[in-house]
C-alpha atoms as a PDB file:
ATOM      1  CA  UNK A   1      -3.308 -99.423  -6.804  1.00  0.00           C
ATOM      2  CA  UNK A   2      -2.183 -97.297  -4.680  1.00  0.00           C
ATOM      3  CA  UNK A   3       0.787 -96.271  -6.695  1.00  0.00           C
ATOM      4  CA  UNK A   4      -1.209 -95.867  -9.586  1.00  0.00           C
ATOM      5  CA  UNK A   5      -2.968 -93.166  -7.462  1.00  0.00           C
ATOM      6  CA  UNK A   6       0.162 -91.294  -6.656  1.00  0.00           C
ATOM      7  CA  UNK A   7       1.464 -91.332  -9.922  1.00  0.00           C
ATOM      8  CA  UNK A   8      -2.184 -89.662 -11.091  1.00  0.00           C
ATOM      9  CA  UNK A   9      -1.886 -86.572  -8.584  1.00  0.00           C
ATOM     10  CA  UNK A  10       1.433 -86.027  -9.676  1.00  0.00           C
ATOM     11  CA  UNK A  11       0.428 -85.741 -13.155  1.00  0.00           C
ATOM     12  CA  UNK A  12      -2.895 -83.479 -12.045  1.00  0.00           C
ATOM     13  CA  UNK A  13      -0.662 -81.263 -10.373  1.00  0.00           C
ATOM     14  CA  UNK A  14       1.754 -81.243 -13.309  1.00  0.00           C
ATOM     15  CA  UNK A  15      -0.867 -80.530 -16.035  1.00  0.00           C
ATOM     16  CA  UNK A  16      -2.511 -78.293 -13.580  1.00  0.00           C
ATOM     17  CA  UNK A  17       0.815 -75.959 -12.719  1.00  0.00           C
ATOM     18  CA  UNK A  18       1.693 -75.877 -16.656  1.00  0.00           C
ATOM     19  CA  UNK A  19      -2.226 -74.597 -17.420  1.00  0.00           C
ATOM     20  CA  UNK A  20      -2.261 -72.039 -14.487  1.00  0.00           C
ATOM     21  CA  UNK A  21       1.207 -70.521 -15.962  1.00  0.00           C
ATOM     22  CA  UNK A  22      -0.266 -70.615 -19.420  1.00  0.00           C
ATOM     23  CA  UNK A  23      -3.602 -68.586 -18.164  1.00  0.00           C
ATOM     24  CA  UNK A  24      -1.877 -66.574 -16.253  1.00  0.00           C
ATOM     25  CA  UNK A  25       0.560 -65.479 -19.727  1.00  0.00           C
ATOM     26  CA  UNK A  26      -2.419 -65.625 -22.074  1.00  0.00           C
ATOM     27  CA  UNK A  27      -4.179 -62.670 -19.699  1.00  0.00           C
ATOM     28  CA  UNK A  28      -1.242 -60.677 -19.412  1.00  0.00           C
ATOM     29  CA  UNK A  29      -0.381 -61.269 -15.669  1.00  0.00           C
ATOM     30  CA  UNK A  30       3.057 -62.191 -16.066  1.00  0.00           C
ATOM     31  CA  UNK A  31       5.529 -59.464 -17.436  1.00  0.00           C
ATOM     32  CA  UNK A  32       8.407 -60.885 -19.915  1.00  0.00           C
ATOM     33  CA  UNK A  33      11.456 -58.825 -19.449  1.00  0.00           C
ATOM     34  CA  UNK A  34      12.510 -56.940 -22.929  1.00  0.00           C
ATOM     35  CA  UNK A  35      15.333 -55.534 -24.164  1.00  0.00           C
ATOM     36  CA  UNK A  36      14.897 -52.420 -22.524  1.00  0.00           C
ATOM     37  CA  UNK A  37      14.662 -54.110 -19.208  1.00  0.00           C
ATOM     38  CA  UNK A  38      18.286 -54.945 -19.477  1.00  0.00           C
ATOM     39  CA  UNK A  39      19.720 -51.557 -21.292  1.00  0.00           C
ATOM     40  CA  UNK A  40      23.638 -50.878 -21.128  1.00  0.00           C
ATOM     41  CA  UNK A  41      23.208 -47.072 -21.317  1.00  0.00           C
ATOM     42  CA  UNK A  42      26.764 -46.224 -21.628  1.00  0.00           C
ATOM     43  CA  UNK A  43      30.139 -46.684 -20.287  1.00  0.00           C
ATOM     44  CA  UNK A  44      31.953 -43.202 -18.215  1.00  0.00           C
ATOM     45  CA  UNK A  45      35.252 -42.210 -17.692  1.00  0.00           C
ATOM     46  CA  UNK A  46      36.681 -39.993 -15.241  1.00  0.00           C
ATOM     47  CA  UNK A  47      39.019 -36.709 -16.014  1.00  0.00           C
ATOM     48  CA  UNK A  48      40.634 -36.352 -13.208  1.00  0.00           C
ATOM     49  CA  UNK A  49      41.489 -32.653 -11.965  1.00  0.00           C
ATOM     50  CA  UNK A  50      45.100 -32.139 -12.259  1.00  0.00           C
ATOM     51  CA  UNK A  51      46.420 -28.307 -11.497  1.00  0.00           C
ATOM     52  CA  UNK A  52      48.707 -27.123 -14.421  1.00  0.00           C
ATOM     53  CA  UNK A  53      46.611 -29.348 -16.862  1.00  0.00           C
ATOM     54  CA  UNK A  54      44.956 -28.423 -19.834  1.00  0.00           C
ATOM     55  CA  UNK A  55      41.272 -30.685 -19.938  1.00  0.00           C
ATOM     56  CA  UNK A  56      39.559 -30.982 -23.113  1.00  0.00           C
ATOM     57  CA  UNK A  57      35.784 -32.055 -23.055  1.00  0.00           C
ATOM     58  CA  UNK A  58      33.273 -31.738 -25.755  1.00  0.00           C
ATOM     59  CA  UNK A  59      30.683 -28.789 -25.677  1.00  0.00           C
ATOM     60  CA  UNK A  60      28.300 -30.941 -26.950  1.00  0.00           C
ATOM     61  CA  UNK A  61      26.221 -32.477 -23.496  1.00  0.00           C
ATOM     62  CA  UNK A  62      25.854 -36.261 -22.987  1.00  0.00           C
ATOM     63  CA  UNK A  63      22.109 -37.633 -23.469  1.00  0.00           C
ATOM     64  CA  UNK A  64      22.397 -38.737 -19.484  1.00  0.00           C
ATOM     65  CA  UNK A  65      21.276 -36.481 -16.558  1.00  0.00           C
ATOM     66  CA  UNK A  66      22.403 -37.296 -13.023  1.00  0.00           C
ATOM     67  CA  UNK A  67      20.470 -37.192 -10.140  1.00  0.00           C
ATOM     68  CA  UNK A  68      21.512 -37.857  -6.481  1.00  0.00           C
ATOM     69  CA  UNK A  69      18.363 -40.159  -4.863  1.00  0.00           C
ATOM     70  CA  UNK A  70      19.058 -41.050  -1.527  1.00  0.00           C
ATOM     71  CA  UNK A  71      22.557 -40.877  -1.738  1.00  0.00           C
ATOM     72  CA  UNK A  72      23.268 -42.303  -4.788  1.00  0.00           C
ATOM     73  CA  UNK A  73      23.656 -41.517  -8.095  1.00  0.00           C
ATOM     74  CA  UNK A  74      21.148 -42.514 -10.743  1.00  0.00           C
ATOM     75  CA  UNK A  75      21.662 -41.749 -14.632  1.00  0.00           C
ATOM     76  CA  UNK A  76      18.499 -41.062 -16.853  1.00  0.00           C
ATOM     77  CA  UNK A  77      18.011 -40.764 -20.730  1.00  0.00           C
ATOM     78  CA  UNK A  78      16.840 -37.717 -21.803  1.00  0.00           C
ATOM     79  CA  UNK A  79      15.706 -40.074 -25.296  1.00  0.00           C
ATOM     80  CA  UNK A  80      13.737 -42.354 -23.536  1.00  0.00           C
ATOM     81  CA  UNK A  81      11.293 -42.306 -21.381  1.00  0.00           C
ATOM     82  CA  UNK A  82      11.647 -44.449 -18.599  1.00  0.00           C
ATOM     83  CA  UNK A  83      15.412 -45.326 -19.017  1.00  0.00           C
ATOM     84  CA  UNK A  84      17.096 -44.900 -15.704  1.00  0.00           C
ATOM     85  CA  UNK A  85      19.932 -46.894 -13.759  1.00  0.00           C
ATOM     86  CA  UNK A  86      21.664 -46.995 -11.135  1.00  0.00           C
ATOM     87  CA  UNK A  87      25.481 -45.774 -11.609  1.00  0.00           C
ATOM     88  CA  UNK A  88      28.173 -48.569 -10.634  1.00  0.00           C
ATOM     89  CA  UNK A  89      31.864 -49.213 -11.431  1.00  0.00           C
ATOM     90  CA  UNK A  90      33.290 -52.359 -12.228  1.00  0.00           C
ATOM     91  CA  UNK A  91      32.622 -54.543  -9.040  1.00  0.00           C
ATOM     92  CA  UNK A  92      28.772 -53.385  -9.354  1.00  0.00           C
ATOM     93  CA  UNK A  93      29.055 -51.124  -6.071  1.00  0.00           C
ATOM     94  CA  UNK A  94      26.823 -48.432  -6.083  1.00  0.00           C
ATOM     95  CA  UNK A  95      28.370 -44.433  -6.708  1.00  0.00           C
ATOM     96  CA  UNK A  96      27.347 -42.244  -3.469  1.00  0.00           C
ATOM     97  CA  UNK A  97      26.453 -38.597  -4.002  1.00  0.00           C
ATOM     98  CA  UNK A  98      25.807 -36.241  -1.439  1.00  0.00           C
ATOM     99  CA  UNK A  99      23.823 -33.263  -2.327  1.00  0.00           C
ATOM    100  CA  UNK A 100      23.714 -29.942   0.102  1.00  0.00           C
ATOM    101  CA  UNK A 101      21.456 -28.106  -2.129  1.00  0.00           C
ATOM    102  CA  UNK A 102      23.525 -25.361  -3.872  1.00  0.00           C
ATOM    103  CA  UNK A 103      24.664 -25.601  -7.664  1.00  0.00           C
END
């Protein structure tokens, strides 16, 4: 009997974790990531500044703006609303700005 009785609050709590989760979906509490969530927003290069060397860039701007927030530098699309990352290179490590105020 007193197996049976385990084996019965195991399933209660079972059933009753599966129906809270479902609830909680049903009424919105729980936020699904979409595919905006997880954006690649594009890949950089950089020209490095050689003396001597003529540098060719498009005069057409990027859809990105920069911004230095608290010392590092976070990317933005001026498309959407919303879309902003954090800039990283390859290893994921953050890119540090410093920003002293002048332009």
């Amino acid at each position: 009997m007193k197996l049976n009785h385990q084996t019965q609050l195991l399933a209660v709590a079972i059933v009753t974790l599966i129906a809270t989760v479902f609830v909680l979906d049903y009424y919105g509490y729980l936020r699904h990531s979409n595919e905006s969530d997880a954006i690649y927003m594009a890949e950089f290069s950089l020209i490095a500044n050689v003396p001597g060397q003529d540098q060719y860039v498009s005069h057409i701007p990027a859809k990105k703006r920069a911004r230095c927030i608290d010392h590092y530098l976070v990317l933005e699309s001026t498309e959407k609303a919303g879309a902003t990352g954090l800039l990283v290179d390859k290893k994921q490590r953050p890119v540090r700005c410093e920003f002293n105020g002048e332009l």
